[in-house]
GROMACS .gro file of N, CA, C and O in nm:
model
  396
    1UNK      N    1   1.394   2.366  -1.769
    1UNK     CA    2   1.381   2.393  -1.628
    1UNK      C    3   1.511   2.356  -1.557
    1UNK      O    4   1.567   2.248  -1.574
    2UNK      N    5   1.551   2.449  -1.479
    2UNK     CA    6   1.678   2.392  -1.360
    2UNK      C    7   1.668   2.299  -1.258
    2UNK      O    8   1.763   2.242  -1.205
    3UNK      N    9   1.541   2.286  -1.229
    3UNK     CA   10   1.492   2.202  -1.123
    3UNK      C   11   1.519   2.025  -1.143
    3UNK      O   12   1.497   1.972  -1.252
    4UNK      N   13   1.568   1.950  -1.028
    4UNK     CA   14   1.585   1.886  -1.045
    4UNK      C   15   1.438   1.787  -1.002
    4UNK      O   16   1.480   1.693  -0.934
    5UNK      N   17   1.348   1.780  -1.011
    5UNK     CA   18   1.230   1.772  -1.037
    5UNK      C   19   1.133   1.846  -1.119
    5UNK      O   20   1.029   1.903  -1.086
    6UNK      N   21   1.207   1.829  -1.264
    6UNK     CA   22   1.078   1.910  -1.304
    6UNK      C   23   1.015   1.841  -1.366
    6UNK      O   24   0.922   1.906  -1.413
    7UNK      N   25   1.009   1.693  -1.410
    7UNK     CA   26   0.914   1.610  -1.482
    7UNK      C   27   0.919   1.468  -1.393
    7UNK      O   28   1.002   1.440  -1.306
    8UNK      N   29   0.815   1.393  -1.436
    8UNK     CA   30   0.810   1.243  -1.400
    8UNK      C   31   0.901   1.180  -1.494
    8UNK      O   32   0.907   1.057  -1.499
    9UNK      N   33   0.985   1.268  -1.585
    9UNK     CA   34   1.113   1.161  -1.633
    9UNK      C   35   1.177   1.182  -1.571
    9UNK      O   36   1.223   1.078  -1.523
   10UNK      N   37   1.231   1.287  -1.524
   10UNK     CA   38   1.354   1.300  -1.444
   10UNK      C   39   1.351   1.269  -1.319
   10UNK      O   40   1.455   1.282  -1.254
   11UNK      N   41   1.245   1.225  -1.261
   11UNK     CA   42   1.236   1.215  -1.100
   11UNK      C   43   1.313   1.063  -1.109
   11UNK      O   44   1.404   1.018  -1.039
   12UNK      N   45   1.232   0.994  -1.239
   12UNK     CA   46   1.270   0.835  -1.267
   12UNK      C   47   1.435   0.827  -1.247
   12UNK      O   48   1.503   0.751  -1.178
   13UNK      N   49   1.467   0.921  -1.325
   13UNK     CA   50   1.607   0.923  -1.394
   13UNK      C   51   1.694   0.920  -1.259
   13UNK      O   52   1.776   0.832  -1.233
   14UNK      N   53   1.665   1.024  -1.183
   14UNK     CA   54   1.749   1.063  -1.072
   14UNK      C   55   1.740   0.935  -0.959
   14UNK      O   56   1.840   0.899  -0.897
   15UNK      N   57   1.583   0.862  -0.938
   15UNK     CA   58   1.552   0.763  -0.883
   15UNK      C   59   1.669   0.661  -0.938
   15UNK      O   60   1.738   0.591  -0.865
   16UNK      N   61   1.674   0.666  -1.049
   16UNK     CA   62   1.747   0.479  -1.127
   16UNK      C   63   1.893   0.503  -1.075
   16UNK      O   64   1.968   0.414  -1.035
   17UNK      N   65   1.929   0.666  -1.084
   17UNK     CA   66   2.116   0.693  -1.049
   17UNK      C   67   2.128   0.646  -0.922
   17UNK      O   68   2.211   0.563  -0.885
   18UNK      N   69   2.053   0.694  -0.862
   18UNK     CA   70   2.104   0.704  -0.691
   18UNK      C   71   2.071   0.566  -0.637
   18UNK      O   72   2.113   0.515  -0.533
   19UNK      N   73   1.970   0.505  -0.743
   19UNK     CA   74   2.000   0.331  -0.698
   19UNK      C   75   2.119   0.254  -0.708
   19UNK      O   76   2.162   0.168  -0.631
   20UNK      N   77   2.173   0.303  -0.829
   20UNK     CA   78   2.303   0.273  -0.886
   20UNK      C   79   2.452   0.293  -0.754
   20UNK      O   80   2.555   0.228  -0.734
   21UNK      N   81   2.394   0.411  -0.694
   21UNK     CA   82   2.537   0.456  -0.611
   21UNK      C   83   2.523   0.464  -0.489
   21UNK      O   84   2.620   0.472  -0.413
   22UNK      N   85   2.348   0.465  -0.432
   22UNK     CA   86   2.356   0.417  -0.312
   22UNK      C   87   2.274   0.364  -0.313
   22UNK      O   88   2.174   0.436  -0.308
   23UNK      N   89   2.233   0.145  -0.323
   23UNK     CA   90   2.108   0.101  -0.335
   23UNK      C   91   2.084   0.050  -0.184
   23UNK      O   92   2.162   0.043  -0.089
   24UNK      N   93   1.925   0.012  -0.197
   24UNK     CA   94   1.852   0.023  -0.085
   24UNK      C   95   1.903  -0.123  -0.067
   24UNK      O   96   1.896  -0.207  -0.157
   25UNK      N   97   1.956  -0.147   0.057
   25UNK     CA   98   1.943  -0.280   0.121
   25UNK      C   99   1.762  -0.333   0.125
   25UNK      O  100   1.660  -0.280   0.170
   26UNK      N  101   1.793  -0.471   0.046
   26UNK     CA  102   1.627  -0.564   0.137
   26UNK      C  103   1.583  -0.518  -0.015
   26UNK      O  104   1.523  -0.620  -0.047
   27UNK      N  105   1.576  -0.454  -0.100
   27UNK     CA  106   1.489  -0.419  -0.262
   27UNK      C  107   1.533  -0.472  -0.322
   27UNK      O  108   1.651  -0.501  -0.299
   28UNK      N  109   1.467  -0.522  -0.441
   28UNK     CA  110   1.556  -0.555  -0.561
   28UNK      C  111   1.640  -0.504  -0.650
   28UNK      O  112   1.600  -0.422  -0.733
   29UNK      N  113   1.768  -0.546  -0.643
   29UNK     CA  114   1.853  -0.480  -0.730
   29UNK      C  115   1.850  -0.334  -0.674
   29UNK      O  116   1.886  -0.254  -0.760
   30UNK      N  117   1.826  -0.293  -0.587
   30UNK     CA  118   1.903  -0.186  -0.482
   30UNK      C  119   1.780  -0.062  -0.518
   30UNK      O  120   1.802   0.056  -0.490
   31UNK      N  121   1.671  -0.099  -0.573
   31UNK     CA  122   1.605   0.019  -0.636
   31UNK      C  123   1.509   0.079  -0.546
   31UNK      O  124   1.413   0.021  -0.495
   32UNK      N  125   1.537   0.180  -0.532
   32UNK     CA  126   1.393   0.276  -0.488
   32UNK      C  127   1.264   0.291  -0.535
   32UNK      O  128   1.171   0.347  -0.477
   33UNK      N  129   1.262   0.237  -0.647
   33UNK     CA  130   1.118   0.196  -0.713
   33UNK      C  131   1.066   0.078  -0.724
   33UNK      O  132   0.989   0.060  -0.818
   34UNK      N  133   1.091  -0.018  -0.641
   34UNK     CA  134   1.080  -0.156  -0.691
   34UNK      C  135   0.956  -0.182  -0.562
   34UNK      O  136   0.956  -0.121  -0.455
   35UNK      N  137   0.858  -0.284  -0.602
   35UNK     CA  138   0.726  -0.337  -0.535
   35UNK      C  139   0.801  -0.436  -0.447
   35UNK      O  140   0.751  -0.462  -0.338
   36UNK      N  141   0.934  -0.504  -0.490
   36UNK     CA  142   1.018  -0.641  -0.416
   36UNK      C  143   1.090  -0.575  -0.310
   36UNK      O  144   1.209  -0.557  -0.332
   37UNK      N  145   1.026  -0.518  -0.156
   37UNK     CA  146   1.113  -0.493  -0.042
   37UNK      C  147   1.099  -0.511   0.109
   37UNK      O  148   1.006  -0.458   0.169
   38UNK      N  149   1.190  -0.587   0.171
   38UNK     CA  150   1.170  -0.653   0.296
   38UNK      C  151   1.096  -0.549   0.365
   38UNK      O  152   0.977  -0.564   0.389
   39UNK      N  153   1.155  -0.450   0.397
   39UNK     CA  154   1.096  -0.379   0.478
   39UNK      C  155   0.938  -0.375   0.443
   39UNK      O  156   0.860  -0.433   0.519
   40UNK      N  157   0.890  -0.305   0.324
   40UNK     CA  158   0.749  -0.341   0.240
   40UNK      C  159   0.694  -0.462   0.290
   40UNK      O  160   0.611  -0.432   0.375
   41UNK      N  161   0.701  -0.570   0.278
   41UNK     CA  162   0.670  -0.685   0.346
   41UNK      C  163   0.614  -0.704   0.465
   41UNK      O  164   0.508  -0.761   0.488
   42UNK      N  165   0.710  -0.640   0.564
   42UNK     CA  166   0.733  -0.628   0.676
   42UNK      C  167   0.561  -0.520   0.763
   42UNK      O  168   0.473  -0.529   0.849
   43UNK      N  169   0.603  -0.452   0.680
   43UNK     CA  170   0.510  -0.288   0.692
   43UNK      C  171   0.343  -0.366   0.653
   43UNK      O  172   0.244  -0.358   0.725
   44UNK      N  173   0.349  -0.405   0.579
   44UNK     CA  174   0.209  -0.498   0.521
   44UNK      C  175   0.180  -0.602   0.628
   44UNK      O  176   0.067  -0.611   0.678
   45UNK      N  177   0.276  -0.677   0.663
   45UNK     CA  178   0.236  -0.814   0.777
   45UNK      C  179   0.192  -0.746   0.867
   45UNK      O  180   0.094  -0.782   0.933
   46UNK      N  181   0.269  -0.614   0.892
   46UNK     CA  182   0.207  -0.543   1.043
   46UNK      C  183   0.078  -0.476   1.079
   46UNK      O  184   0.012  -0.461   1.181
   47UNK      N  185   0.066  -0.433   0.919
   47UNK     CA  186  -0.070  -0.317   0.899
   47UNK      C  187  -0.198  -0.457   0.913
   47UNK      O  188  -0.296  -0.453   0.987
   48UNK      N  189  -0.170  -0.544   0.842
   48UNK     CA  190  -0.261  -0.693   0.833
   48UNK      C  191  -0.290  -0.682   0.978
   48UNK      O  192  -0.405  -0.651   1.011
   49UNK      N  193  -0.193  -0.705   1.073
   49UNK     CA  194  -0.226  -0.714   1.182
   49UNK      C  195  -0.299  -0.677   1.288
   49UNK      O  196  -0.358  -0.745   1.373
   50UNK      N  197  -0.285  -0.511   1.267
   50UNK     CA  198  -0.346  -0.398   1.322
   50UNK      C  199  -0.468  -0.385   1.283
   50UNK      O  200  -0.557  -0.374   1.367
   51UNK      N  201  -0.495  -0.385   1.156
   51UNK     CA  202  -0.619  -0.383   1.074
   51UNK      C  203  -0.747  -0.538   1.111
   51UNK      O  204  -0.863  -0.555   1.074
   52UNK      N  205  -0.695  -0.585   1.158
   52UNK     CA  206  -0.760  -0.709   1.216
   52UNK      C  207  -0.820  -0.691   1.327
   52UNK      O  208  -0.939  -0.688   1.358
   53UNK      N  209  -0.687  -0.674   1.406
   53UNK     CA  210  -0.680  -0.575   1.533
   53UNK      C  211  -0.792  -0.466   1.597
   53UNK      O  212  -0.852  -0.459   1.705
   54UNK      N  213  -0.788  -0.392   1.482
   54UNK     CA  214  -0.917  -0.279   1.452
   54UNK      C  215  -1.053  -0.327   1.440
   54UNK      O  216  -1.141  -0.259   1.494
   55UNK      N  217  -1.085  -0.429   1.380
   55UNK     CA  218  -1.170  -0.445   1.270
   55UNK      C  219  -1.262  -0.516   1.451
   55UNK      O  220  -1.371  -0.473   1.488
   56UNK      N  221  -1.185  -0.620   1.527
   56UNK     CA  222  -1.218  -0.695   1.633
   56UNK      C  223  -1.293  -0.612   1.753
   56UNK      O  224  -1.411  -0.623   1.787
   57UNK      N  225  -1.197  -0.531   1.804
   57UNK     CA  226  -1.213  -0.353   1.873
   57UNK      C  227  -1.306  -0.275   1.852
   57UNK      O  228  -1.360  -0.216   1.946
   58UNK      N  229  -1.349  -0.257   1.709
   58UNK     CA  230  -1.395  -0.122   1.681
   58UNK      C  231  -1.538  -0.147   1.737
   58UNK      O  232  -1.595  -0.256   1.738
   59UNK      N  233  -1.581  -0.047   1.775
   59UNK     CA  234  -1.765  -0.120   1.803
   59UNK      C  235  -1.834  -0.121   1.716
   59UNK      O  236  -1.924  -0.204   1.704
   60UNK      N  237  -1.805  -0.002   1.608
   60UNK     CA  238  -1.839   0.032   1.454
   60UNK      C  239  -1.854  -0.092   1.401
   60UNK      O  240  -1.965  -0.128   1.363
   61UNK      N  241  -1.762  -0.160   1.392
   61UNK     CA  242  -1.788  -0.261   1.275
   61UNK      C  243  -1.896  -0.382   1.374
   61UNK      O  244  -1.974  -0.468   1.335
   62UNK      N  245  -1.864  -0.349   1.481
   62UNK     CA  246  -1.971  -0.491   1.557
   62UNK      C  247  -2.109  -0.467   1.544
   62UNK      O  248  -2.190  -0.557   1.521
   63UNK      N  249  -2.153  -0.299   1.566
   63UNK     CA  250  -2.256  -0.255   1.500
   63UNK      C  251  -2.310  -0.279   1.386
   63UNK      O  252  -2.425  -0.321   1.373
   64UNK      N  253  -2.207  -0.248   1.268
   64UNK     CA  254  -2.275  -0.272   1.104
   64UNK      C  255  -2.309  -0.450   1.127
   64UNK      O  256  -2.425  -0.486   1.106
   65UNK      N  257  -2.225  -0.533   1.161
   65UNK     CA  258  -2.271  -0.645   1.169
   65UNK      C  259  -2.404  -0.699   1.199
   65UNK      O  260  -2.484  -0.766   1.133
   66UNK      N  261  -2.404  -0.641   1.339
   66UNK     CA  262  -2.536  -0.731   1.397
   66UNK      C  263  -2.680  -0.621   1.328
   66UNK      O  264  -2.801  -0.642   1.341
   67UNK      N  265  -2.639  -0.551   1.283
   67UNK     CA  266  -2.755  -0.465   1.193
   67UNK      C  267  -2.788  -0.505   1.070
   67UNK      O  268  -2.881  -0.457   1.004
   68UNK      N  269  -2.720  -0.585   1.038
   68UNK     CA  270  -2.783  -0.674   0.909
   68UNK      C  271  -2.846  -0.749   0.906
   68UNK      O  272  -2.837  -0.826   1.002
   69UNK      N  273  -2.924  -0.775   0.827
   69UNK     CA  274  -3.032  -0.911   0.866
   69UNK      C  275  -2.994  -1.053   0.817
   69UNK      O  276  -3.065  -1.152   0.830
   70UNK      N  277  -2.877  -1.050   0.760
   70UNK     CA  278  -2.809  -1.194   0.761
   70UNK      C  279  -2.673  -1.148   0.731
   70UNK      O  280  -2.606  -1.049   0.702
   71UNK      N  281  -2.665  -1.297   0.759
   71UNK     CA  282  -2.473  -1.314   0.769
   71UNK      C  283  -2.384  -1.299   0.640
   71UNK      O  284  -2.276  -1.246   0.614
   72UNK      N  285  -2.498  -1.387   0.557
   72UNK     CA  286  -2.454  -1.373   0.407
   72UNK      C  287  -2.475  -1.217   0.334
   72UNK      O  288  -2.441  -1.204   0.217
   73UNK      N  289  -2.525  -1.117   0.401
   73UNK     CA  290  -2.526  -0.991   0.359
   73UNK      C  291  -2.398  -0.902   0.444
   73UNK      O  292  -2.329  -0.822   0.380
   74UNK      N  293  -2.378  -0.921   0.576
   74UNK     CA  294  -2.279  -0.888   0.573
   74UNK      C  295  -2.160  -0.890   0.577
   74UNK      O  296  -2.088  -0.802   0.626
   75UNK      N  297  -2.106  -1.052   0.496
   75UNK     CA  298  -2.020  -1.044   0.487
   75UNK      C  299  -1.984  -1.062   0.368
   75UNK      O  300  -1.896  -1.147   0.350
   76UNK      N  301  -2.047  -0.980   0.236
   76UNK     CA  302  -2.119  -0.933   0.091
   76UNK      C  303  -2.065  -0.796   0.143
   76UNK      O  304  -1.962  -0.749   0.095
   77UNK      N  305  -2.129  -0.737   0.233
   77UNK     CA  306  -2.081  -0.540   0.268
   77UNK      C  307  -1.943  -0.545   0.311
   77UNK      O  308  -1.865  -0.457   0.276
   78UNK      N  309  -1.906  -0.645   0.388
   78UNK     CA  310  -1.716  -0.640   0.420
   78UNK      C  311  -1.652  -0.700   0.358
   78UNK      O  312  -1.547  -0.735   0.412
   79UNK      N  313  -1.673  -0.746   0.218
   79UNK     CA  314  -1.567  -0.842   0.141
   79UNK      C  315  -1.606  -0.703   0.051
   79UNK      O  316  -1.488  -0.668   0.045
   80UNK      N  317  -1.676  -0.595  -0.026
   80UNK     CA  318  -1.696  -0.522  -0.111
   80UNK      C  319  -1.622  -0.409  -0.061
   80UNK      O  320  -1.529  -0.353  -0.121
   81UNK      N  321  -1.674  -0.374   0.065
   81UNK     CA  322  -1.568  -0.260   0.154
   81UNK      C  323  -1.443  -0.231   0.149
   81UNK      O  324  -1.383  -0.124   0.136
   82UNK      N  325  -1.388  -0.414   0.170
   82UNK     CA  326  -1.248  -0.416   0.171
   82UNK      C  327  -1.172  -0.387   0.001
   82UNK      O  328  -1.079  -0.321  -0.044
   83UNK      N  329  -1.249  -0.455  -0.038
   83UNK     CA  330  -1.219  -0.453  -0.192
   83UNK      C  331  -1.219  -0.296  -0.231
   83UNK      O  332  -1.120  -0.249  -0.288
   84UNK      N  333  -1.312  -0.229  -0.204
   84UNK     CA  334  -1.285  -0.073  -0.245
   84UNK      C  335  -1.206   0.021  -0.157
   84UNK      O  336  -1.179   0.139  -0.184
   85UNK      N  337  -1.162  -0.064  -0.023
   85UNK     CA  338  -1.062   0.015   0.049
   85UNK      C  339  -0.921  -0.012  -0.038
   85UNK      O  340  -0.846   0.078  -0.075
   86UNK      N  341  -0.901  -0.140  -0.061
   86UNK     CA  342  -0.814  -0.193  -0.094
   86UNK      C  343  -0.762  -0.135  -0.264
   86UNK      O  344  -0.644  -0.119  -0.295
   87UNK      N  345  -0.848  -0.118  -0.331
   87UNK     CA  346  -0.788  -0.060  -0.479
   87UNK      C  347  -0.751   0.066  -0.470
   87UNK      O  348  -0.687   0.100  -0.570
   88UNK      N  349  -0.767   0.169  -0.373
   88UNK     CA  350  -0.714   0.285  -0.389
   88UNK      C  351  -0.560   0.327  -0.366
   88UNK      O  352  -0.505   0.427  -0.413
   89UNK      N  353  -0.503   0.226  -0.283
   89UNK     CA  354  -0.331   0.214  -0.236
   89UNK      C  355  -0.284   0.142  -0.317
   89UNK      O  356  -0.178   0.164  -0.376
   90UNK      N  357  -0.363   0.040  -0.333
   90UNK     CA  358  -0.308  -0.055  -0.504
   90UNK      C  359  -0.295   0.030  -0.603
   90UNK      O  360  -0.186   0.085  -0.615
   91UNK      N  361  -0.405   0.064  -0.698
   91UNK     CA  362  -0.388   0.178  -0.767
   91UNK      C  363  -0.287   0.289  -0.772
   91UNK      O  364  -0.266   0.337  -0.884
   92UNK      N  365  -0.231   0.331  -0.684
   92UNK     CA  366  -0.157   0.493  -0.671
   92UNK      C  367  -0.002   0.433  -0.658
   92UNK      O  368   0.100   0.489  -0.699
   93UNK      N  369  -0.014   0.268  -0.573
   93UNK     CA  370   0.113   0.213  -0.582
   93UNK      C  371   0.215   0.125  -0.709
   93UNK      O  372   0.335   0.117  -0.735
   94UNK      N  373   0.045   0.051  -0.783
   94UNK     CA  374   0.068   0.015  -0.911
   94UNK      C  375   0.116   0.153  -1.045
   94UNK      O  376   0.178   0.142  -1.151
   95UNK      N  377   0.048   0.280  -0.974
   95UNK     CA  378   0.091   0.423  -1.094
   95UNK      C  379   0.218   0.443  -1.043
   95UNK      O  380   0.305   0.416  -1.126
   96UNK      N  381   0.256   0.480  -0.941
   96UNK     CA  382   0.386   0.512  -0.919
   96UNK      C  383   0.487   0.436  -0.930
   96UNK      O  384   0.591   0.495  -0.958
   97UNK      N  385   0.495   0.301  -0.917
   97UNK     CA  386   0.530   0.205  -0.930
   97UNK      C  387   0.632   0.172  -1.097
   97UNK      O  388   0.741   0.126  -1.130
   98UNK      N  389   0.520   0.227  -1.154
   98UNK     CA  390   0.524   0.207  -1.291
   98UNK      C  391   0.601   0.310  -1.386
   98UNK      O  392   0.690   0.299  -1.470
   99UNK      N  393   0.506   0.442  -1.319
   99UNK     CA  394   0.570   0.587  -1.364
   99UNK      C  395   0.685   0.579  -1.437
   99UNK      O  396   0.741   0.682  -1.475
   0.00000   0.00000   0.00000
């Protein structure tokens, strides 16, 4: 193929060069694939924030709350919630990550 994307080796390949000749300030070792980056960090402390933010706001969630018949059940439905919100960006970030 001519394409300079035509496999998940070569995307790597082209990823590892251009770290080499122009690396990312704030990553490790300048890489475009790396999980170690300030900005990343940064982007997470904020989403934490917002997502809190949300969670306080929403009427939705004040609803599911007081609709449960105990405390220890729902906070069993929002520690499981989060947990299955939470593995799907993990997951796709741990595959690509890796790729």
């Amino acid at each position: 193929q001519d394409s300079d994307l035509g496999d998940p080796t070569r995307v790597w390949e082209n990823l590892r060069s251009m770290a080499a000749k122009v690396p990312v300030e704030g990553n490790a070792e300048g890489s475009y694939l790396s999980m170690w980056s300030r900005r990343g960090l940064i982007f997470g402390a904020v989403n934490i924030v917002v997502n809190f933010g949300t969670v306080f706001v929403d009427q939705a969630y004040w609803q599911t709350a007081l609709a449960c018949r105990s405390p220890s059940s729902a906070v069993t439905g929002f520690v499981m919630g989060g947990l299955a919100w939470f593995s799907i960006p993990f997951a796709m970030a741990s595959a690509m990550g890796l790729a």
